[in-house]
Each structure stands twice: as structure tokens, then as C-alpha cells.
mmCIF file with all atom_site columns, C-alpha atoms in Angstrom:
data_model
loop_
_atom_site.group_PDB
_atom_site.id
_atom_site.type_symbol
_atom_site.label_atom_id
_atom_site.label_alt_id
_atom_site.label_comp_id
_atom_site.label_asym_id
_atom_site.label_entity_id
_atom_site.label_seq_id
_atom_site.pdbx_PDB_ins_code
_atom_site.Cartn_x
_atom_site.Cartn_y
_atom_site.Cartn_z
_atom_site.occupancy
_atom_site.B_iso_or_equiv
_atom_site.pdbx_formal_charge
_atom_site.auth_seq_id
_atom_site.auth_comp_id
_atom_site.auth_asym_id
_atom_site.auth_atom_id
_atom_site.pdbx_PDB_model_num
ATOM 1   C CA . MET A 1 1   ? -0.366  -0.232  -0.009 1.00 48.00 ? 164 MET A CA 1
ATOM 2   C CA . ASP A 1 2   ? 1.252   3.770   -0.797 1.00 45.00 ? 165 ASP A CA 1
ATOM 3   C CA . HIS A 1 3   ? 1.970   6.245   1.418  1.00 46.00 ? 166 HIS A CA 1
ATOM 4   C CA . GLY A 1 4   ? -1.044  8.059   0.173  1.00 53.00 ? 167 GLY A CA 1
ATOM 5   C CA . ASN A 1 5   ? -3.669  5.339   0.211  1.00 76.00 ? 168 ASN A CA 1
ATOM 6   C CA . GLU A 1 6   ? -2.176  4.237   3.948  1.00 78.00 ? 169 GLU A CA 1
ATOM 7   C CA . LYS A 1 7   ? -2.898  7.786   5.609  1.00 80.00 ? 170 LYS A CA 1
ATOM 8   C CA . GLN A 1 8   ? -5.901  7.965   4.124  1.00 85.00 ? 171 GLN A CA 1
ATOM 9   C CA . TRP A 1 9   ? -7.227  4.551   5.189  1.00 83.00 ? 172 TRP A CA 1
ATOM 10  C CA . LEU A 1 10  ? -6.041  5.523   8.938  1.00 85.00 ? 173 LEU A CA 1
ATOM 11  C CA . LEU A 1 11  ? -7.993  8.437   8.197  1.00 88.00 ? 174 LEU A CA 1
ATOM 12  C CA . SER A 1 12  ? -10.654 6.550   8.063  1.00 89.00 ? 175 SER A CA 1
ATOM 13  C CA . VAL A 1 13  ? -10.706 4.232   10.817 1.00 88.00 ? 176 VAL A CA 1
ATOM 14  C CA . ALA A 1 14  ? -10.082 7.625   12.883 1.00 88.00 ? 177 ALA A CA 1
ATOM 15  C CA . SER A 1 15  ? -13.323 9.051   11.742 1.00 91.00 ? 178 SER A CA 1
ATOM 16  C CA . GLY A 1 16  ? -15.276 6.169   13.296 1.00 89.00 ? 179 GLY A CA 1
ATOM 17  C CA . ASP A 1 17  ? -15.079 3.986   9.703  1.00 89.00 ? 180 ASP A CA 1
ATOM 18  C CA . GLU A 1 18  ? -15.895 -0.017  10.803 1.00 89.00 ? 181 GLU A CA 1
ATOM 19  C CA . ARG A 1 19  ? -14.805 -0.978  7.326  1.00 89.00 ? 182 ARG A CA 1
ATOM 20  C CA . SER A 1 20  ? -11.900 0.342   7.432  1.00 88.00 ? 183 SER A CA 1
ATOM 21  C CA . PHE A 1 21  ? -10.793 -0.976  10.623 1.00 89.00 ? 184 PHE A CA 1
ATOM 22  C CA . ARG A 1 22  ? -11.777 -4.335  9.602  1.00 89.00 ? 185 ARG A CA 1
ATOM 23  C CA . GLN A 1 23  ? -9.560  -3.398  7.187  1.00 89.00 ? 186 GLN A CA 1
ATOM 24  C CA . LEU A 1 24  ? -6.717  -2.780  9.424  1.00 87.00 ? 187 LEU A CA 1
ATOM 25  C CA . VAL A 1 25  ? -7.083  -5.996  11.669 1.00 89.00 ? 188 VAL A CA 1
ATOM 26  C CA . GLN A 1 26  ? -7.106  -8.009  8.888  1.00 90.00 ? 189 GLN A CA 1
ATOM 27  C CA . GLN A 1 27  ? -3.578  -6.478  7.228  1.00 89.00 ? 190 GLN A CA 1
ATOM 28  C CA . TYR A 1 28  ? -1.884  -6.442  10.665 1.00 88.00 ? 191 TYR A CA 1
ATOM 29  C CA . TRP A 1 29  ? -3.404  -9.309  12.652 1.00 90.00 ? 192 TRP A CA 1
ATOM 30  C CA . PRO A 1 30  ? -0.405  -11.768 11.409 1.00 90.00 ? 193 PRO A CA 1
ATOM 31  C CA . GLN A 1 31  ? 2.070   -9.143  12.644 1.00 86.00 ? 194 GLN A CA 1
ATOM 32  C CA . VAL A 1 32  ? 0.164   -8.571  16.031 1.00 87.00 ? 195 VAL A CA 1
ATOM 33  C CA . TYR A 1 33  ? 0.039   -12.604 16.846 1.00 87.00 ? 196 TYR A CA 1
ATOM 34  C CA . GLY A 1 34  ? 3.093   -13.645 15.585 1.00 84.00 ? 197 GLY A CA 1
ATOM 35  C CA . THR A 1 35  ? 4.760   -11.141 18.096 1.00 79.00 ? 198 THR A CA 1
ATOM 36  C CA . ALA A 1 36  ? 2.595   -12.110 20.681 1.00 82.00 ? 199 ALA A CA 1
ATOM 37  C CA . LEU A 1 37  ? 2.941   -15.688 19.925 1.00 80.00 ? 200 LEU A CA 1
ATOM 38  C CA . ARG A 1 38  ? 6.786   -15.200 20.312 1.00 78.00 ? 201 ARG A CA 1
ATOM 39  C CA . LEU A 1 39  ? 7.003   -13.670 23.562 1.00 73.00 ? 202 LEU A CA 1
ATOM 40  C CA . THR A 1 40  ? 3.932   -15.433 25.054 1.00 74.00 ? 203 THR A CA 1
ATOM 41  C CA . ARG A 1 41  ? 4.404   -19.110 23.780 1.00 76.00 ? 204 ARG A CA 1
ATOM 42  C CA . SER A 1 42  ? 0.615   -19.103 24.504 1.00 80.00 ? 205 SER A CA 1
ATOM 43  C CA . PRO A 1 43  ? -2.231  -19.273 21.115 1.00 86.00 ? 206 PRO A CA 1
ATOM 44  C CA . GLU A 1 44  ? -4.830  -18.487 23.515 1.00 88.00 ? 207 GLU A CA 1
ATOM 45  C CA . GLN A 1 45  ? -2.651  -15.944 25.936 1.00 85.00 ? 208 GLN A CA 1
ATOM 46  C CA . ALA A 1 46  ? -1.738  -14.172 22.243 1.00 85.00 ? 209 ALA A CA 1
ATOM 47  C CA . LYS A 1 47  ? -4.833  -14.183 20.736 1.00 89.00 ? 210 LYS A CA 1
ATOM 48  C CA . ASP A 1 48  ? -6.477  -12.668 23.675 1.00 88.00 ? 211 ASP A CA 1
ATOM 49  C CA . LEU A 1 49  ? -3.646  -9.558  23.447 1.00 88.00 ? 212 LEU A CA 1
ATOM 50  C CA . SER A 1 50  ? -3.860  -9.582  20.073 1.00 89.00 ? 213 SER A CA 1
ATOM 51  C CA . GLN A 1 51  ? -7.519  -8.773  20.504 1.00 90.00 ? 214 GLN A CA 1
ATOM 52  C CA . ASP A 1 52  ? -6.955  -6.353  23.510 1.00 89.00 ? 215 ASP A CA 1
ATOM 53  C CA . ILE A 1 53  ? -4.655  -4.258  21.054 1.00 89.00 ? 216 ILE A CA 1
ATOM 54  C CA . PHE A 1 54  ? -6.770  -3.878  18.442 1.00 89.00 ? 217 PHE A CA 1
ATOM 55  C CA . LEU A 1 55  ? -9.883  -3.160  21.060 1.00 89.00 ? 218 LEU A CA 1
ATOM 56  C CA . LYS A 1 56  ? -7.512  -0.674  22.417 1.00 88.00 ? 219 LYS A CA 1
ATOM 57  C CA . LEU A 1 57  ? -6.721  0.964   19.029 1.00 87.00 ? 220 LEU A CA 1
ATOM 58  C CA . TRP A 1 58  ? -10.295 1.274   18.423 1.00 89.00 ? 221 TRP A CA 1
ATOM 59  C CA . ASN A 1 59  ? -10.997 2.685   21.585 1.00 89.00 ? 222 ASN A CA 1
ATOM 60  C CA . ASN A 1 60  ? -8.108  5.463   20.798 1.00 86.00 ? 223 ASN A CA 1
ATOM 61  C CA . ARG A 1 61  ? -8.524  5.394   16.842 1.00 86.00 ? 224 ARG A CA 1
ATOM 62  C CA . SER A 1 62  ? -8.437  9.130   16.955 1.00 87.00 ? 225 SER A CA 1
ATOM 63  C CA . LYS A 1 63  ? -4.753  9.510   17.618 1.00 85.00 ? 226 LYS A CA 1
ATOM 64  C CA . LEU A 1 64  ? -4.192  7.535   14.095 1.00 84.00 ? 227 LEU A CA 1
ATOM 65  C CA . SER A 1 65  ? -4.780  10.443  12.123 1.00 84.00 ? 228 SER A CA 1
ATOM 66  C CA . GLU A 1 66  ? -1.665  11.577  13.092 1.00 86.00 ? 229 GLU A CA 1
ATOM 67  C CA . VAL A 1 67  ? 0.360   7.930   12.262 1.00 84.00 ? 230 VAL A CA 1
ATOM 68  C CA . ASP A 1 68  ? 2.144   7.743   8.993  1.00 79.00 ? 231 ASP A CA 1
ATOM 69  C CA . ASN A 1 69  ? 3.317   4.563   9.384  1.00 81.00 ? 232 ASN A CA 1
ATOM 70  C CA . ALA A 1 70  ? 0.398   1.982   10.519 1.00 82.00 ? 233 ALA A CA 1
ATOM 71  C CA . GLY A 1 71  ? 2.797   -1.146  10.552 1.00 82.00 ? 234 GLY A CA 1
ATOM 72  C CA . THR A 1 72  ? 5.694   1.004   12.871 1.00 82.00 ? 235 THR A CA 1
ATOM 73  C CA . PHE A 1 73  ? 2.746   2.158   14.476 1.00 84.00 ? 236 PHE A CA 1
ATOM 74  C CA . ILE A 1 74  ? 0.799   -0.987  15.638 1.00 85.00 ? 237 ILE A CA 1
ATOM 75  C CA . TYR A 1 75  ? 4.127   -2.649  15.880 1.00 81.00 ? 238 TYR A CA 1
ATOM 76  C CA . VAL A 1 76  ? 4.920   -0.110  19.028 1.00 80.00 ? 239 VAL A CA 1
ATOM 77  C CA . CYS A 1 77  ? 1.555   -0.450  20.451 1.00 83.00 ? 240 CYS A CA 1
ATOM 78  C CA . ALA A 1 78  ? 1.809   -4.275  20.365 1.00 83.00 ? 241 ALA A CA 1
ATOM 79  C CA . ARG A 1 79  ? 5.018   -4.503  21.997 1.00 78.00 ? 242 ARG A CA 1
ATOM 80  C CA . ASN A 1 80  ? 4.416   -2.143  24.746 1.00 77.00 ? 243 ASN A CA 1
ATOM 81  C CA . LEU A 1 81  ? 1.047   -4.154  25.733 1.00 83.00 ? 244 LEU A CA 1
ATOM 82  C CA . ILE A 1 82  ? 2.596   -7.731  25.211 1.00 79.00 ? 245 ILE A CA 1
ATOM 83  C CA . MET A 1 83  ? 5.588   -5.973  27.194 1.00 74.00 ? 246 MET A CA 1
ATOM 84  C CA . ASP A 1 84  ? 3.463   -4.484  30.347 1.00 74.00 ? 247 ASP A CA 1
ATOM 85  C CA . PHE A 1 85  ? 1.658   -8.248  30.111 1.00 77.00 ? 248 PHE A CA 1
ATOM 86  C CA . LEU A 1 86  ? 4.888   -10.043 30.287 1.00 70.00 ? 249 LEU A CA 1
ATOM 87  C CA . GLU A 1 87  ? 6.376   -8.028  33.183 1.00 65.00 ? 250 GLU A CA 1
ATOM 88  C CA . LYS A 1 88  ? 3.104   -8.411  35.471 1.00 67.00 ? 251 LYS A CA 1
ATOM 89  C CA . LYS A 1 89  ? 3.255   -11.790 35.175 1.00 65.00 ? 252 LYS A CA 1
ATOM 90  C CA . VAL A 1 90  ? 6.994   -12.324 35.204 1.00 54.00 ? 253 VAL A CA 1
ATOM 91  C CA . LEU A 1 91  ? 7.842   -10.172 37.883 1.00 51.00 ? 254 LEU A CA 1
ATOM 92  C CA . ARG A 1 92  ? 5.173   -11.863 40.393 1.00 52.00 ? 255 ARG A CA 1
ATOM 93  C CA . THR A 1 93  ? 7.169   -12.957 43.919 1.00 49.00 ? 256 THR A CA 1
ATOM 94  C CA . ASP A 1 94  ? 5.962   -17.065 42.954 1.00 50.00 ? 257 ASP A CA 1
ATOM 95  C CA . ASN A 1 95  ? 7.716   -16.498 39.503 1.00 52.00 ? 258 ASN A CA 1
ATOM 96  C CA . LEU A 1 96  ? 10.784  -15.294 41.042 1.00 54.00 ? 259 LEU A CA 1
ATOM 97  C CA . ASP A 1 97  ? 10.543  -18.036 43.272 1.00 51.00 ? 260 ASP A CA 1
ATOM 98  C CA . THR A 1 98  ? 10.377  -20.784 40.201 1.00 49.00 ? 261 THR A CA 1
ATOM 99  C CA . LEU A 1 99  ? 12.743  -19.065 38.182 1.00 51.00 ? 262 LEU A CA 1
ATOM 100 C CA . ALA A 1 100 ? 15.383  -18.981 41.250 1.00 51.00 ? 263 ALA A CA 1
ATOM 101 C CA . GLY A 1 101 ? 15.350  -22.860 41.060 1.00 50.00 ? 264 GLY A CA 1
ATOM 102 C CA . HIS A 1 102 ? 15.786  -23.014 37.482 1.00 46.00 ? 265 HIS A CA 1
ATOM 103 C CA . LEU A 1 103 ? 19.109  -21.210 37.698 1.00 46.00 ? 266 LEU A CA 1
ATOM 104 C CA . GLU A 1 104 ? 21.091  -24.713 37.844 1.00 46.00 ? 267 GLU A CA 1
ATOM 105 C CA . GLU A 1 105 ? 19.987  -26.128 34.899 1.00 46.00 ? 268 GLU A CA 1
ATOM 106 C CA . ASP A 1 106 ? 20.685  -24.700 31.873 1.00 44.00 ? 269 ASP A CA 1
ATOM 107 C CA . PRO A 1 107 ? 17.722  -25.914 29.239 1.00 46.00 ? 270 PRO A CA 1
ATOM 108 C CA . PHE A 1 108 ? 19.117  -24.007 26.285 1.00 44.00 ? 271 PHE A CA 1
ATOM 109 C CA . ARG A 1 109 ? 21.434  -26.286 23.534 1.00 43.00 ? 272 ARG A CA 1
ATOM 110 C CA . ASN A 1 110 ? 22.418  -23.584 21.059 1.00 46.00 ? 273 ASN A CA 1
ATOM 111 C CA . ALA A 1 111 ? 25.047  -21.164 21.426 1.00 49.00 ? 274 ALA A CA 1
ATOM 112 C CA . GLN A 1 112 ? 22.505  -18.048 21.598 1.00 46.00 ? 275 GLN A CA 1
ATOM 113 C CA . ALA A 1 113 ? 20.549  -19.142 23.398 1.00 48.00 ? 276 ALA A CA 1
ATOM 114 C CA . THR A 1 114 ? 23.186  -20.065 25.714 1.00 56.00 ? 277 THR A CA 1
ATOM 115 C CA . LEU A 1 115 ? 24.851  -16.283 25.858 1.00 55.00 ? 278 LEU A CA 1
ATOM 116 C CA . GLU A 1 116 ? 21.300  -15.104 26.091 1.00 51.00 ? 279 GLU A CA 1
ATOM 117 C CA . TYR A 1 117 ? 20.920  -17.623 29.742 1.00 55.00 ? 280 TYR A CA 1
ATOM 118 C CA . LYS A 1 118 ? 24.037  -16.392 31.076 1.00 64.00 ? 281 LYS A CA 1
ATOM 119 C CA . GLU A 1 119 ? 22.538  -12.825 30.999 1.00 64.00 ? 282 GLU A CA 1
ATOM 120 C CA . LEU A 1 120 ? 19.520  -13.573 32.928 1.00 64.00 ? 283 LEU A CA 1
ATOM 121 C CA . GLU A 1 121 ? 21.852  -15.151 34.947 1.00 69.00 ? 284 GLU A CA 1
ATOM 122 C CA . TYR A 1 122 ? 24.087  -12.475 35.274 1.00 74.00 ? 285 TYR A CA 1
ATOM 123 C CA . THR A 1 123 ? 21.119  -10.186 36.289 1.00 75.00 ? 286 THR A CA 1
ATOM 124 C CA . LEU A 1 124 ? 19.767  -12.404 38.554 1.00 77.00 ? 287 LEU A CA 1
ATOM 125 C CA . THR A 1 125 ? 23.129  -12.708 40.040 1.00 81.00 ? 288 THR A CA 1
ATOM 126 C CA . LYS A 1 126 ? 23.585  -9.084  40.979 1.00 83.00 ? 289 LYS A CA 1
ATOM 127 C CA . ALA A 1 127 ? 20.100  -9.225  42.116 1.00 84.00 ? 290 ALA A CA 1
ATOM 128 C CA . ILE A 1 128 ? 21.105  -11.451 44.612 1.00 85.00 ? 291 ILE A CA 1
ATOM 129 C CA . GLU A 1 129 ? 24.114  -10.051 45.338 1.00 88.00 ? 292 GLU A CA 1
ATOM 130 C CA . HIS A 1 130 ? 22.295  -6.609  46.948 1.00 87.00 ? 293 HIS A CA 1
ATOM 131 C CA . LEU A 1 131 ? 20.323  -7.937  49.336 1.00 90.00 ? 294 LEU A CA 1
ATOM 132 C CA . PRO A 1 132 ? 21.297  -7.999  52.635 1.00 91.00 ? 295 PRO A CA 1
ATOM 133 C CA . SER A 1 133 ? 23.694  -10.072 54.170 1.00 92.00 ? 296 SER A CA 1
ATOM 134 C CA . LYS A 1 134 ? 20.835  -12.773 56.358 1.00 92.00 ? 297 LYS A CA 1
ATOM 135 C CA . VAL A 1 135 ? 18.752  -12.486 53.727 1.00 91.00 ? 298 VAL A CA 1
ATOM 136 C CA . LYS A 1 136 ? 21.087  -13.606 51.150 1.00 91.00 ? 299 LYS A CA 1
ATOM 137 C CA . GLU A 1 137 ? 22.354  -16.437 52.760 1.00 92.00 ? 300 GLU A CA 1
ATOM 138 C CA . VAL A 1 138 ? 18.982  -17.676 53.862 1.00 91.00 ? 301 VAL A CA 1
ATOM 139 C CA . PHE A 1 139 ? 18.310  -17.230 49.899 1.00 88.00 ? 302 PHE A CA 1
ATOM 140 C CA . ILE A 1 140 ? 20.841  -19.322 48.758 1.00 87.00 ? 303 ILE A CA 1
ATOM 141 C CA . LEU A 1 141 ? 20.491  -22.201 51.499 1.00 90.00 ? 304 LEU A CA 1
ATOM 142 C CA . HIS A 1 142 ? 17.008  -22.557 50.671 1.00 87.00 ? 305 HIS A CA 1
ATOM 143 C CA . ARG A 1 143 ? 17.192  -22.210 46.468 1.00 81.00 ? 306 ARG A CA 1
ATOM 144 C CA . PHE A 1 144 ? 20.495  -23.421 45.477 1.00 78.00 ? 307 PHE A CA 1
ATOM 145 C CA . LYS A 1 145 ? 21.449  -25.572 48.266 1.00 82.00 ? 308 LYS A CA 1
ATOM 146 C CA . GLY A 1 146 ? 18.342  -26.947 48.709 1.00 83.00 ? 309 GLY A CA 1
ATOM 147 C CA . LEU A 1 147 ? 17.727  -27.175 52.343 1.00 88.00 ? 310 LEU A CA 1
ATOM 148 C CA . SER A 1 148 ? 14.572  -26.546 54.113 1.00 89.00 ? 311 SER A CA 1
ATOM 149 C CA . HIS A 1 149 ? 12.885  -24.057 56.318 1.00 90.00 ? 312 HIS A CA 1
ATOM 150 C CA . PRO A 1 150 ? 13.587  -26.299 59.464 1.00 92.00 ? 313 PRO A CA 1
ATOM 151 C CA . GLN A 1 151 ? 17.636  -27.168 58.246 1.00 93.00 ? 314 GLN A CA 1
ATOM 152 C CA . ILE A 1 152 ? 17.927  -23.284 57.853 1.00 92.00 ? 315 ILE A CA 1
ATOM 153 C CA . ALA A 1 153 ? 16.426  -22.454 60.970 1.00 92.00 ? 316 ALA A CA 1
ATOM 154 C CA . GLN A 1 154 ? 18.601  -24.680 62.704 1.00 93.00 ? 317 GLN A CA 1
ATOM 155 C CA . GLN A 1 155 ? 21.969  -24.233 60.742 1.00 92.00 ? 318 GLN A CA 1
ATOM 156 C CA . LEU A 1 156 ? 21.500  -20.262 61.234 1.00 92.00 ? 319 LEU A CA 1
ATOM 157 C CA . ASN A 1 157 ? 19.957  -20.650 64.835 1.00 93.00 ? 320 ASN A CA 1
ATOM 158 C CA . ILE A 1 158 ? 16.885  -18.789 63.897 1.00 93.00 ? 321 ILE A CA 1
ATOM 159 C CA . SER A 1 159 ? 13.263  -19.602 63.765 1.00 91.00 ? 322 SER A CA 1
ATOM 160 C CA . VAL A 1 160 ? 11.691  -21.467 60.805 1.00 88.00 ? 323 VAL A CA 1
ATOM 161 C CA . VAL A 1 161 ? 9.301   -18.424 60.336 1.00 88.00 ? 324 VAL A CA 1
ATOM 162 C CA . SER A 1 162 ? 12.279  -16.111 59.937 1.00 89.00 ? 325 SER A CA 1
ATOM 163 C CA . SER A 1 163 ? 13.282  -18.378 57.555 1.00 89.00 ? 326 SER A CA 1
ATOM 164 C CA . GLN A 1 164 ? 10.639  -18.058 55.371 1.00 87.00 ? 327 GLN A CA 1
ATOM 165 C CA . THR A 1 165 ? 10.453  -14.133 56.196 1.00 87.00 ? 328 THR A CA 1
ATOM 166 C CA . TYR A 1 166 ? 13.588  -14.006 54.782 1.00 90.00 ? 329 TYR A CA 1
ATOM 167 C CA . ILE A 1 167 ? 12.679  -15.539 51.297 1.00 85.00 ? 330 ILE A CA 1
ATOM 168 C CA . VAL A 1 168 ? 9.844   -13.358 50.808 1.00 83.00 ? 331 VAL A CA 1
ATOM 169 C CA . ARG A 1 169 ? 12.219  -10.642 51.496 1.00 87.00 ? 332 ARG A CA 1
ATOM 170 C CA . ALA A 1 170 ? 14.420  -12.226 49.286 1.00 86.00 ? 333 ALA A CA 1
ATOM 171 C CA . LEU A 1 171 ? 12.326  -11.953 46.254 1.00 81.00 ? 334 LEU A CA 1
ATOM 172 C CA . ARG A 1 172 ? 10.569  -9.017  46.958 1.00 81.00 ? 335 ARG A CA 1
ATOM 173 C CA . SER A 1 173 ? 13.657  -7.431  46.510 1.00 84.00 ? 336 SER A CA 1
ATOM 174 C CA . ILE A 1 174 ? 15.166  -8.897  43.549 1.00 80.00 ? 337 ILE A CA 1
ATOM 175 C CA . ARG A 1 175 ? 11.476  -8.233  41.541 1.00 77.00 ? 338 ARG A CA 1
ATOM 176 C CA . GLU A 1 176 ? 12.491  -4.559  42.780 1.00 78.00 ? 339 GLU A CA 1
ATOM 177 C CA . TYR A 1 177 ? 16.192  -4.780  41.515 1.00 78.00 ? 340 TYR A CA 1
ATOM 178 C CA . LEU A 1 178 ? 14.744  -6.432  37.813 1.00 72.00 ? 341 LEU A CA 1
ATOM 179 C CA . GLU A 1 179 ? 12.546  -3.501  38.177 1.00 70.00 ? 342 GLU A CA 1
ATOM 180 C CA . ARG A 1 180 ? 14.773  -1.151  38.405 1.00 73.00 ? 343 ARG A CA 1
ATOM 181 C CA . HIS A 1 181 ? 16.866  -2.198  35.300 1.00 64.00 ? 344 HIS A CA 1
ATOM 182 C CA . PRO A 1 182 ? 14.818  -2.016  32.384 1.00 54.00 ? 345 PRO A CA 1
ATOM 183 C CA . LYS A 1 183 ? 17.597  -2.366  30.143 1.00 49.00 ? 346 LYS A CA 1
ATOM 184 C CA . ARG A 1 184 ? 18.117  -6.248  31.220 1.00 52.00 ? 347 ARG A CA 1
ATOM 185 C CA . ILE A 1 185 ? 14.193  -6.503  31.708 1.00 50.00 ? 348 ILE A CA 1
ATOM 186 C CA . PHE A 1 186 ? 13.325  -7.446  27.959 1.00 48.00 ? 349 PHE A CA 1
ATOM 187 C CA . THR A 1 187 ? 16.130  -10.000 27.712 1.00 47.00 ? 350 THR A CA 1
ATOM 188 C CA . LEU A 1 188 ? 14.858  -11.774 31.371 1.00 49.00 ? 351 LEU A CA 1
ATOM 189 C CA . LEU A 1 189 ? 11.338  -11.272 30.066 1.00 48.00 ? 352 LEU A CA 1
ATOM 190 C CA . VAL A 1 190 ? 11.553  -13.371 26.761 1.00 45.00 ? 353 VAL A CA 1
ATOM 191 C CA . LEU A 1 191 ? 13.809  -16.062 28.424 1.00 43.00 ? 354 LEU A CA 1
ATOM 192 C CA . LEU A 1 192 ? 11.580  -16.172 31.349 1.00 42.00 ? 355 LEU A CA 1
ATOM 193 C CA . THR A 1 193 ? 8.013   -17.148 29.321 1.00 40.00 ? 356 THR A CA 1
ATOM 194 C CA . ALA A 1 194 ? 9.319   -20.509 28.998 1.00 39.00 ? 357 ALA A CA 1
ATOM 195 C CA . PHE A 1 195 ? 9.879   -21.508 32.248 1.00 35.00 ? 358 PHE A CA 1
ATOM 196 C CA . PHE A 1 196 ? 5.869   -20.497 32.785 1.00 33.00 ? 359 PHE A CA 1
#
């Protein structure tokens, strides 16, 4: 589609033309769905997110009159919505707990994936290094040494409840560290979806 026709098409959608909007959905659905599927690895979730993206476009259609390139604009909108979804999914405390358990196993085989996995491992190691000393000690004993809370309590002369509390604090701190380092979060988000 040439630039003039695309601009007219977007203006039609911006003015509320449902037929033009259906054409827009038909044109860009494969791109949006493919991106969502690649990042979520869930056909059902990718479909839901794709529908949400186009619904958001329709609800904000007046902004389309300012857009010059529909493909780029839709891609950016899709990427942002999908990344928001993944951040909420991945940065939940229970997901971080599961992730920590996967660090001992390298499930990847090819060189690129191994390199990305190393980046993930490095980021999480940095997050763990920022933990207060007692919290870090309990976290390492529990997640990497496999000790139970009663075993940790006995070894460190603390209560079982304290051990559990330290783990909760550790996971919260790791999540906050990841949220403060957005440059690394994209790699994390893409890789972590394989774990959940």
C-alpha cells in the first residue's frame, strides 16, 4: 500500500469507519499475533492479547490521524502492551521463586540461547548480591543448596518463620531490582516465558 492510500485508510479508521478498521485488523493481525505468540508462547494468550491490542487501537482511533506508518505504530503498540503483560506475569513473587530454582539447570542447547541465559543468570546474580547479608544467606541455602526452612533455621539458629520471612523479603527485593533495571528486563521477559 502506498503512503497516500495508507494515510487515507488511517484517517478513515480515525473517523470511526468500521469497515476500514476491519481491513486494518485483517492486514495486521498476523504481525500482532505472531509477535504475541513469540513472546508468550501461548496461542490462547497471544489471541487474547491481540484482541486487546486492536480493541485499544479502536478505542483510541482518533490518534490514528497523526500516524504516518501503520505497521510501525501498530507494532510499537503491540510490543508495549505485550511487555506490560509479561512484566506483570514474570515479576510476580511466585514466578521469581520458580525462576531461581531453574538457575542450576541450563535448558538451552544452542550458542545464542546459552549466551542469553548467561545474561539472565548474571542479572539475577547481581540482584541476589544486593540482598542484605542474612537474607542472601537464607535465600542461597534455600534456593541453591536445597535446604528446607527447618534445616535453615537449625543451621543459622533462627526460627522457621524467620527463614520463610527472609525468602519473601529476598524475592521482593529481587523483583524490585529487576524493575529498576529496564535495559535488562526485555531479555529476561523473553527468556522467562519459557519457564512458566
